[in-house]
Amino acid sequence: MVGDDVLGTVMPERHLSRWLLGPQRWRPMHLFAEHPGLARVLSAAEAAVGLWWAARLPETAK
């Protein structure tokens, strides 16, 4: 989750163009490719949520 969103934040056009080559259900991603600023903001927010969530996970036994 975090890695995908970091790519979407740093290079939204290039990252989202990869989604357009995948299965048909991913094709609506072109809306974000047409609005890279929006894609960048949403990706940064998702990365922040992913980091927050990972930080809240319980520690594993050693």
Coordinates of N, CA, C and O in Angstrom, one line a residue:
M1 N 0.8 -1.2 0.0 CA 0.0 0.0 0.0 C 0.9 1.3 0.0 O 0.7 2.1 -0.8
V2 N 1.9 1.3 0.9 CA 2.7 2.5 1.0 C 3.5 2.7 -0.3 O 3.6 3.8 -0.8
G3 N 4.2 1.6 -0.7 CA 5.0 1.7 -1.9 C 4.3 2.2 -3.1 O 4.7 3.1 -3.9
D4 N 3.1 1.7 -3.4 CA 2.3 2.1 -4.5 C 1.9 3.6 -4.4 O 2.0 4.3 -5.4
D5 N 1.6 4.0 -3.2 CA 1.2 5.4 -3.0 C 2.4 6.4 -3.1 O 2.3 7.5 -3.5
V6 N 3.6 5.9 -2.7 CA 4.8 6.8 -2.9 C 5.0 7.0 -4.3 O 5.3 8.1 -4.8
L7 N 4.9 6.0 -5.2 CA 5.0 6.1 -6.6 C 4.0 7.1 -7.1 O 4.3 7.9 -8.0
G8 N 2.8 6.9 -6.7 CA 1.7 7.8 -7.1 C 1.9 9.3 -6.7 O 1.4 10.2 -7.4
T9 N 2.6 9.5 -5.6 CA 2.9 10.8 -5.1 C 4.0 11.5 -5.9 O 3.9 12.6 -6.4
V10 N 5.1 10.7 -6.2 CA 6.3 11.2 -6.9 C 6.1 11.4 -8.4 O 6.5 12.4 -9.0
M11 N 5.5 10.4 -9.0 CA 5.3 10.4 -10.4 C 3.9 9.9 -10.8 O 3.8 8.8 -11.3
P12 N 2.9 10.7 -10.6 CA 1.5 10.2 -10.8 C 1.2 9.8 -12.2 O 0.5 8.8 -12.5
E13 N 1.6 10.6 -13.2 CA 1.3 10.3 -14.6 C 1.9 9.0 -15.0 O 1.2 8.1 -15.6
R14 N 3.1 8.8 -14.7 CA 3.8 7.6 -15.1 C 3.3 6.3 -14.4 O 3.1 5.3 -15.0
H15 N 3.1 6.5 -13.1 CA 2.5 5.4 -12.3 C 1.1 5.0 -12.8 O 0.8 3.8 -13.0
L16 N 0.3 6.0 -13.0 CA -1.1 5.6 -13.4 C -1.2 5.1 -14.8 O -2.2 4.4 -15.1
S17 N -0.3 5.5 -15.6 CA -0.3 4.9 -17.0 C -0.2 3.4 -17.0 O -0.7 2.7 -17.9
R18 N 0.5 2.9 -16.0 CA 0.6 1.4 -15.9 C -0.7 0.7 -15.6 O -1.0 -0.4 -16.1
W19 N -1.6 1.4 -14.8 CA -2.9 0.9 -14.5 C -3.8 0.7 -15.7 O -4.7 -0.1 -15.8
L20 N -3.5 1.6 -16.7 CA -4.4 1.6 -17.9 C -4.1 0.3 -18.8 O -4.9 0.0 -19.7
L21 N -3.0 -0.4 -18.6 CA -2.7 -1.5 -19.4 C -3.2 -2.8 -18.7 O -3.1 -3.9 -19.3
G22 N -3.7 -2.7 -17.6 CA -4.2 -3.9 -16.8 C -5.6 -4.4 -17.2 O -6.1 -4.0 -18.3
P23 N -6.2 -5.1 -16.3 CA -7.5 -5.6 -16.6 C -8.6 -4.5 -16.8 O -8.3 -3.4 -16.3
Q24 N -9.6 -4.8 -17.4 CA -10.7 -3.9 -17.7 C -11.2 -3.1 -16.5 O -11.5 -1.9 -16.5
R25 N -11.2 -3.8 -15.3 CA -11.8 -3.1 -14.1 C -10.8 -2.0 -13.6 O -11.2 -1.2 -12.8
W26 N -9.6 -1.9 -14.1 CA -8.7 -0.9 -13.7 C -8.7 0.3 -14.6 O -8.2 1.4 -14.3
R27 N -9.4 0.2 -15.7 CA -9.4 1.3 -16.7 C -10.0 2.6 -16.2 O -9.5 3.7 -16.7
P28 N -10.9 2.7 -15.3 CA -11.4 4.0 -14.8 C -10.2 4.8 -14.1 O -10.5 6.0 -13.8
M29 N -9.1 4.2 -13.9 CA -8.0 5.0 -13.4 C -7.5 6.1 -14.3 O -6.8 7.0 -13.8
H30 N -8.0 6.1 -15.5 CA -7.6 7.2 -16.4 C -8.1 8.6 -15.9 O -7.5 9.6 -16.2
L31 N -9.1 8.6 -15.1 CA -9.6 9.8 -14.5 C -8.5 10.4 -13.7 O -8.4 11.7 -13.7
F32 N -7.8 9.6 -12.9 CA -6.7 10.1 -12.1 C -5.5 10.5 -12.9 O -4.8 11.5 -12.6
A33 N -5.3 9.8 -14.0 CA -4.2 10.1 -14.9 C -4.4 11.5 -15.6 O -3.4 12.2 -15.9
E34 N -5.6 11.8 -15.8 CA -6.0 13.1 -16.4 C -5.9 14.3 -15.4 O -5.9 15.4 -15.8
H35 N -5.8 13.9 -14.1 CA -5.7 14.9 -13.0 C -4.6 14.6 -12.1 O -4.8 14.1 -10.9
P36 N -3.3 14.8 -12.5 CA -2.2 14.3 -11.7 C -2.1 15.0 -10.3 O -1.6 14.4 -9.4
G37 N -2.6 16.2 -10.2 CA -2.5 16.9 -8.9 C -3.4 16.2 -7.9 O -3.0 16.0 -6.7
L38 N -4.6 15.8 -8.3 CA -5.5 15.1 -7.5 C -5.0 13.7 -7.1 O -5.0 13.3 -6.0
A39 N -4.4 13.1 -8.1 CA -3.8 11.7 -7.9 C -2.7 11.8 -6.9 O -2.5 11.0 -6.0
R40 N -1.9 12.9 -7.0 CA -0.8 13.1 -6.0 C -1.2 13.3 -4.6 O -0.7 12.7 -3.7
V41 N -2.3 14.1 -4.4 CA -2.8 14.4 -3.1 C -3.4 13.1 -2.5 O -3.2 12.8 -1.3
L42 N -4.2 12.4 -3.3 CA -4.8 11.1 -2.8 C -3.8 10.1 -2.5 O -3.9 9.4 -1.5
S43 N -2.8 10.0 -3.3 CA -1.7 9.0 -3.0 C -0.9 9.3 -1.7 O -0.6 8.5 -0.9
A44 N -0.7 10.6 -1.5 CA 0.0 11.0 -0.3 C -0.8 10.7 0.9 O -0.3 10.2 1.9
A45 N -2.1 11.0 0.8 CA -3.0 10.7 1.9 C -3.1 9.2 2.2 O -3.1 8.8 3.4
E46 N -3.2 8.4 1.1 CA -3.2 6.9 1.3 C -1.9 6.4 1.9 O -1.9 5.5 2.8
A47 N -0.8 7.0 1.5 CA 0.5 6.6 2.1 C 0.6 6.9 3.6 O 1.0 6.1 4.4
A48 N 0.0 8.1 4.0 CA 0.0 8.5 5.4 C -0.9 7.5 6.2 O -0.5 7.1 7.3
V49 N -2.0 7.2 5.6 CA -2.9 6.2 6.3 C -2.2 4.9 6.5 O -2.3 4.2 7.5
G50 N -1.6 4.4 5.4 CA -0.8 3.1 5.5 C 0.2 3.1 6.6 O 0.4 2.2 7.3
L51 N 1.0 4.2 6.7 CA 2.0 4.3 7.7 C 1.4 4.4 9.1 O 1.9 3.8 10.0
W52 N 0.3 5.1 9.2 CA -0.4 5.2 10.5 C -0.9 3.8 10.9 O -0.7 3.4 12.1
W53 N -1.5 3.1 10.0 CA -2.0 1.8 10.3 C -0.9 0.8 10.7 O -1.0 0.1 11.6
A54 N 0.2 0.9 9.9 CA 1.3 0.0 10.2 C 1.9 0.3 11.6 O 2.3 -0.6 12.4
A55 N 1.9 1.5 12.0 CA 2.5 1.9 13.3 C 1.6 1.5 14.4 O 2.0 1.2 15.6
R56 N 0.3 1.2 14.2 CA -0.6 0.8 15.2 C -0.7 -0.7 15.4 O -1.3 -1.2 16.3
L57 N -0.1 -1.4 14.4 CA -0.1 -2.9 14.5 C 0.7 -3.4 15.8 O 1.7 -2.8 16.1
P58 N 0.2 -4.4 16.4 CA 0.9 -4.9 17.6 C 2.3 -5.5 17.2 O 2.5 -6.0 16.1
E59 N 3.2 -5.3 18.1 CA 4.6 -5.9 17.9 C 4.5 -7.4 17.9 O 3.6 -8.0 18.6
T60 N 5.3 -8.0 17.1 CA 5.3 -9.5 17.1 C 6.2 -10.0 18.2 O 7.1 -9.3 18.6
A61 N 6.0 -11.2 18.6 CA 6.8 -11.8 19.7 C 8.2 -12.1 19.1 O 8.4 -12.5 17.9
K62 N 9.2 -11.9 19.9 CA 10.6 -12.2 19.5 C 11.1 -13.5 19.9 O 10.7 -14.1 20.8

